[in-house]
């Protein structure tokens, strides 16, 4: 048959398939999210996330070494305090769990790049991402606390802060507070496009941060919307965000792509706890191949436009990359 276009021509040979790949990935784009808890000698498995652990500060180095060995040099740290209160005071305490973790990590692992999740929900007794006024989160009051927490985390050694609270105006408030303290060169990666998602379920077990009443729909976005995502991303960029994030990743490739097209700053995608746990559970049941599913999900996020991929599979992905299993 006479045919000019034969797309299969470029698929016939594995070397050629690799040569014409449109998406190529690199270990330096990976970020590993990690939970640090109070106490000593703790490495406890998270029930809803098999293979993921909460570490006390004296044992977190075990994981840091594993990550560095595999080729992952960026971590995003979440602190889990022993005591939570109304004002989330653990988020900005000088001797808070995250501050102590940062100090120790900075000293013992100077080759690591330390990012902090900046939010109140791990530290508040009610589990909401801000300071409450009656039953609602008080946006403007919360900004003061986030700014304080940002400064305290950077003072303790954070290389970058990543606000995940979804309050309006937080990037500007955080940027101003950091600049005031002389931290003009510390970047802000904002969770700009963060949806109210059931895929965060396992994380809330990990961080013990499920809201005690209500839900997060008054601040996180409605997944029926995408134009609103562009508004959020644009606002954060205008307020000085250096990197914007889309979260979750797997069902949100359209948003990764749109944000990537609209803004000329790096876009991160966060493959969240539910994405991790679904793959783990399905693989454990023998329903899917874990390695292939993890690889595919990651490549698809990069293909959509993510330049940074935050994943609980970061170490595995780094190893697969080393073995040439991704583009
Ligand atoms: C804190 C925060 C959450 C996640 C990242 N930062 C929880 C939430 O918003 O409910 C979710 C991460 C994950 O599911 O892996 N606000």
Coordinates of C-alpha atoms and ligand atoms in Angstrom, one line a residue:
X1 CA 0.0 0.0 0.0
X2 CA 1.2 3.5 -0.8
X3 CA 1.4 5.5 2.4
X4 CA 3.6 8.5 3.1
X5 CA 3.1 8.7 6.8
X6 CA 4.0 5.6 8.8
X7 CA 4.3 6.5 12.5
X8 CA 5.3 3.0 13.3
X9 CA 8.6 3.5 11.5
X10 CA 9.9 5.3 14.5
X11 CA 8.8 2.6 16.9
X12 CA 10.4 -0.4 15.4
X13 CA 13.7 -0.4 17.2
X14 CA 14.3 0.2 20.9
X15 CA 17.3 2.5 20.3
X16 CA 15.3 4.6 17.9
X17 CA 12.3 4.7 20.3
X18 CA 14.7 6.2 22.9
X19 CA 16.2 8.6 20.4
X20 CA 12.9 10.2 19.5
X21 CA 11.5 10.4 23.0
X22 CA 10.0 13.8 23.8
X23 CA 10.3 13.5 27.5
X24 CA 13.7 13.0 29.3
X25 CA 14.0 13.0 33.0
X26 CA 16.7 13.5 35.5
X27 CA 17.3 12.5 39.1
X28 CA 17.8 16.2 40.0
X29 CA 14.1 16.8 39.5
X30 CA 13.0 14.5 42.2
X31 CA 11.9 15.6 45.7
X32 CA 11.1 13.1 48.5
X33 CA 8.4 14.0 51.1
X34 CA 9.3 12.8 54.6
X35 CA 7.6 12.9 58.0
X36 CA 9.6 13.8 61.1
X37 CA 8.2 13.0 64.5
X38 CA 9.0 13.8 68.1
X39 CA 10.7 11.1 70.2
X40 CA 13.8 8.9 70.0
X41 CA 14.7 5.9 68.0
X42 CA 11.5 5.9 66.0
X43 CA 11.1 4.5 62.5
X44 CA 7.5 3.6 62.4
X45 CA 5.6 2.5 59.4
X46 CA 2.6 4.5 58.3
X47 CA -0.4 2.2 58.3
X48 CA -2.0 3.7 55.2
X49 CA 1.3 4.0 53.3
X50 CA 3.2 0.7 53.3
X51 CA 6.9 1.3 52.9
X52 CA 6.8 4.9 54.2
X53 CA 7.9 5.7 57.8
X54 CA 7.8 8.5 60.4
X55 CA 11.3 9.1 61.6
X56 CA 12.5 10.7 64.8
X57 CA 15.4 13.2 64.3
X58 CA 18.0 10.7 65.5
X59 CA 17.0 8.2 62.8
X60 CA 16.1 10.4 59.9
X61 CA 19.7 10.2 58.7
X62 CA 19.2 6.6 57.7
X63 CA 16.7 7.7 55.1
X64 CA 18.8 10.7 54.0
X65 CA 21.7 8.4 53.4
X66 CA 19.6 6.0 51.4
X67 CA 18.2 8.8 49.3
X68 CA 21.6 10.4 48.6
X69 CA 23.0 6.9 47.7
X70 CA 20.2 6.5 45.2
X71 CA 20.7 10.0 43.7
X72 CA 17.9 12.0 45.4
X73 CA 19.2 15.2 47.0
X74 CA 16.1 17.1 47.7
X75 CA 13.6 16.4 50.5
X76 CA 10.4 18.1 51.6
X77 CA 10.0 17.8 55.4
X78 CA 6.8 17.6 57.4
X79 CA 7.0 18.0 61.1
X80 CA 4.7 16.0 63.5
X81 CA 4.7 17.6 66.9
X82 CA 3.9 15.7 70.1
X83 CA 1.5 18.5 71.2
X84 CA -0.9 20.4 69.0
X85 CA -2.7 23.5 70.0
X86 CA -5.3 26.0 68.7
X87 CA -2.7 28.4 67.3
X88 CA -0.4 25.7 65.9
X89 CA 2.5 27.0 68.0
X90 CA 4.8 24.1 67.1
X91 CA 5.0 25.5 63.6
X92 CA 7.0 28.5 64.6
X93 CA 8.6 27.4 67.9
X94 CA 12.4 27.8 68.0
X95 CA 12.7 24.3 69.4
X96 CA 9.8 22.8 67.4
X97 CA 10.2 19.4 65.7
X98 CA 10.7 20.8 62.3
X99 CA 13.2 23.4 63.5
X100 CA 15.3 20.8 65.3
X101 CA 15.1 18.4 62.3
X102 CA 16.3 21.2 60.0
X103 CA 19.2 22.2 62.3
X104 CA 20.4 18.6 62.5
X105 CA 19.9 17.8 58.8
X106 CA 21.7 21.0 57.8
X107 CA 24.7 20.1 60.0
X108 CA 24.9 16.4 59.2
X109 CA 23.8 16.4 55.6
X110 CA 25.0 19.6 54.0
X111 CA 24.7 18.0 50.6
X112 CA 20.9 17.8 51.0
X113 CA 18.5 20.5 49.7
X114 CA 15.9 21.1 52.4
X115 CA 12.4 22.2 51.6
X116 CA 9.7 22.5 54.2
X117 CA 6.0 22.1 53.8
X118 CA 4.7 25.3 55.4
X119 CA 1.3 24.8 56.8
X120 CA -0.5 24.9 60.1
X121 CA -2.5 21.7 59.9
X122 CA 0.1 19.4 61.2
X123 CA 0.4 21.7 64.3
X124 CA -3.2 22.7 65.1
X125 CA -5.4 20.7 67.5
X126 CA -8.4 21.2 65.2
X127 CA -6.4 20.0 62.1
X128 CA -7.3 23.0 59.9
X129 CA -4.6 24.8 57.9
X130 CA -5.0 28.1 59.7
X131 CA -6.1 30.0 62.7
X132 CA -9.8 29.7 63.4
X133 CA -12.4 32.4 63.9
X134 CA -15.5 30.5 65.1
X135 CA -15.8 27.6 62.7
X136 CA -13.9 29.1 59.8
X137 CA -10.3 29.7 59.1
X138 CA -9.4 33.4 59.4
X139 CA -7.4 34.1 56.3
X140 CA -5.6 37.3 57.3
X141 CA -4.8 36.2 60.8
X142 CA -3.3 33.0 59.4
X143 CA -1.0 35.0 57.2
X144 CA 0.8 36.4 60.2
X145 CA 1.4 32.9 61.6
X146 CA 2.6 31.5 58.2
X147 CA 5.0 34.3 57.9
X148 CA 6.4 33.6 61.3
X149 CA 6.7 29.9 60.6
X150 CA 8.5 30.6 57.3
X151 CA 11.0 32.8 59.0
X152 CA 11.6 30.3 61.8
X153 CA 12.0 27.4 59.4
X154 CA 14.6 29.3 57.3
X155 CA 16.4 30.4 60.4
X156 CA 16.6 26.8 61.3
X157 CA 18.1 25.8 58.0
X158 CA 15.4 25.4 55.3
X159 CA 16.7 26.1 51.8
X160 CA 13.2 26.7 50.4
X161 CA 9.7 27.0 51.9
X162 CA 6.6 25.5 50.3
X163 CA 3.4 27.0 51.6
X164 CA 0.5 24.5 51.3
X165 CA -2.3 26.2 53.3
X166 CA -4.1 27.8 50.3
X167 CA -4.8 31.1 52.1
X168 CA -5.2 34.1 49.9
X169 CA -2.2 36.4 49.8
X170 CA 0.2 34.0 51.6
X171 CA 3.0 34.1 49.1
X172 CA 3.2 37.9 49.4
X173 CA 3.1 37.7 53.2
X174 CA 5.8 35.1 53.4
X175 CA 8.0 36.8 50.8
X176 CA 7.8 40.1 52.7
X177 CA 8.6 38.4 56.0
X178 CA 11.6 36.5 54.6
X179 CA 12.9 39.7 52.9
X180 CA 12.5 41.7 56.1
X181 CA 14.7 39.2 57.8
X182 CA 17.3 39.3 55.0
X183 CA 16.4 36.0 53.4
X184 CA 15.9 37.6 50.0
X185 CA 17.5 34.6 48.2
X186 CA 15.4 31.9 49.7
X187 CA 12.9 30.7 47.1
X188 CA 9.2 30.1 47.7
X189 CA 7.6 27.1 46.0
X190 CA 3.9 27.6 46.4
X191 CA 1.3 24.9 46.4
X192 CA -0.6 27.3 44.0
X193 CA -3.0 24.8 42.5
X194 CA -4.1 22.6 45.3
X195 CA -7.4 20.8 45.1
X196 CA -9.6 19.6 47.9
X197 CA -8.8 15.9 47.2
X198 CA -9.6 12.5 48.6
X199 CA -6.2 11.4 47.5
X200 CA -4.7 13.1 50.6
X201 CA -6.4 10.6 52.8
X202 CA -3.4 8.4 53.6
X203 CA -1.3 11.6 54.4
X204 CA -3.7 12.7 57.0
X205 CA -3.1 9.4 58.8
X206 CA 0.6 9.9 58.4
X207 CA 0.6 13.4 59.8
X208 CA -2.4 12.9 62.1
X209 CA -3.8 16.1 60.5
X210 CA -7.4 15.3 59.5
X211 CA -9.6 18.2 60.4
X212 CA -11.6 17.6 63.6
X213 CA -14.7 19.1 62.0
X214 CA -15.7 20.1 58.5
X215 CA -13.4 19.8 55.6
X216 CA -10.9 21.9 53.6
X217 CA -13.2 23.0 50.9
X218 CA -13.3 26.6 52.0
X219 CA -9.7 27.0 51.1
X220 CA -8.6 24.2 48.8
X221 CA -9.9 24.2 45.3
X222 CA -13.0 22.5 43.7
X223 CA -11.8 19.8 41.2
X224 CA -14.5 20.8 38.8
X225 CA -12.5 23.9 38.0
X226 CA -9.5 24.6 35.8
X227 CA -9.7 28.3 34.9
X228 CA -9.6 29.0 38.6
X229 CA -6.3 27.1 38.8
X230 CA -4.8 29.6 36.3
X231 CA -6.0 32.5 38.5
X232 CA -4.4 30.9 41.6
X233 CA -1.1 30.2 39.7
X234 CA -1.0 33.7 38.3
X235 CA -1.7 35.3 41.6
X236 CA 1.1 33.4 43.3
X237 CA 3.5 34.1 40.6
X238 CA 2.6 37.8 40.8
X239 CA 3.1 37.7 44.6
X240 CA 6.6 36.4 44.1
X241 CA 6.4 32.6 44.0
X242 CA 9.5 31.2 42.3
X243 CA 8.0 27.8 41.6
X244 CA 4.4 26.8 41.4
X245 CA 3.0 23.4 42.2
X246 CA 0.1 21.4 41.0
X247 CA -1.4 18.9 43.4
X248 CA -2.4 16.1 43.1
X249 CA -0.5 15.0 40.0
X250 CA -2.0 11.8 38.5
X251 CA -5.6 13.0 37.6
X252 CA -4.5 16.6 37.1
X253 CA -2.2 16.5 34.0
X254 CA -4.4 19.0 32.3
X255 CA -3.6 21.6 35.0
X256 CA 0.1 20.8 34.9
X257 CA 0.1 21.5 31.2
X258 CA -2.0 24.7 31.4
X259 CA 0.0 26.2 34.2
X260 CA 3.3 25.3 32.4
X261 CA 2.1 27.0 29.2
X262 CA 0.8 30.1 31.0
X263 CA 3.7 30.9 33.3
X264 CA 7.4 31.1 32.6
X265 CA 8.5 29.7 35.9
X266 CA 9.2 26.1 36.9
X267 CA 6.2 23.9 37.6
X268 CA 6.2 21.1 40.2
X269 CA 3.8 18.2 40.4
X270 CA 3.1 16.5 43.7
X271 CA 2.2 12.8 43.4
X272 CA 0.3 12.6 46.7
X273 CA -0.1 9.9 49.3
X274 CA -3.3 8.4 47.7
X275 CA -1.5 8.0 44.4
X276 CA 1.3 6.2 46.3
X277 CA -1.0 4.0 48.3
X278 CA -3.2 3.0 45.4
X279 CA -0.2 1.8 43.4
X280 CA 1.2 0.0 46.5
X281 CA -2.1 -1.8 47.2
X282 CA -2.8 -2.8 43.7
X283 CA 0.7 -4.1 43.3
X284 CA 0.5 -6.0 46.5
X285 CA -2.7 -7.6 45.3
X286 CA -0.9 -8.6 42.1
X287 CA -3.2 -6.4 40.0
X288 CA -0.5 -4.2 38.5
X289 CA 3.2 -4.1 38.1
X290 CA 4.5 -1.5 40.6
X291 CA 7.6 -0.5 38.8
X292 CA 5.9 0.0 35.5
X293 CA 3.0 1.9 37.1
X294 CA 5.3 4.2 39.1
X295 CA 7.4 4.9 36.0
X296 CA 4.4 5.6 33.8
X297 CA 2.8 8.0 36.3
X298 CA 6.0 9.9 36.7
X299 CA 6.8 10.2 33.0
X300 CA 3.2 11.4 32.3
X301 CA 3.6 14.2 34.9
X302 CA 6.9 15.3 33.2
X303 CA 5.3 15.0 29.8
X304 CA 2.5 17.4 30.9
X305 CA 5.1 20.0 31.9
X306 CA 6.3 19.2 35.4
X307 CA 10.0 20.0 35.8
X308 CA 10.0 18.9 39.4
X309 CA 8.3 15.7 40.7
X310 CA 7.6 15.3 44.3
X311 CA 6.9 11.6 45.1
X312 CA 7.1 9.0 47.8
X313 CA 8.6 6.8 45.1
X314 CA 11.5 9.3 44.6
X315 CA 14.2 6.8 45.7
X316 CA 12.8 4.0 43.5
X317 CA 12.4 6.5 40.6
X318 CA 16.0 7.6 41.0
X319 CA 17.1 4.0 40.8
X320 CA 15.0 3.3 37.8
X321 CA 16.5 6.3 36.1
X322 CA 20.0 5.0 36.8
X323 CA 19.0 1.7 35.3
X324 CA 17.7 3.6 32.2
X325 CA 14.1 2.6 32.7
X326 CA 12.8 6.1 32.1
X327 CA 13.4 8.6 29.3
Ligands
LIG1 C1 -0.7 20.2 54.4 C2 -0.4 19.2 53.3 C3 -1.2 18.1 52.9 C4 -0.5 17.5 51.9 C5 0.7 18.2 51.7 N1 0.7 19.2 52.6 C6 -2.5 17.6 53.5 C7 -3.8 18.4 53.1 O1 -3.8 19.4 52.5 O2 -4.8 17.9 53.6 C8 -0.9 16.2 51.2 C9 0.2 15.4 50.8 C10 -0.2 14.0 50.4 O3 -1.4 13.6 50.4 O4 0.8 13.3 50.1 N2 -1.7 21.1 54.2

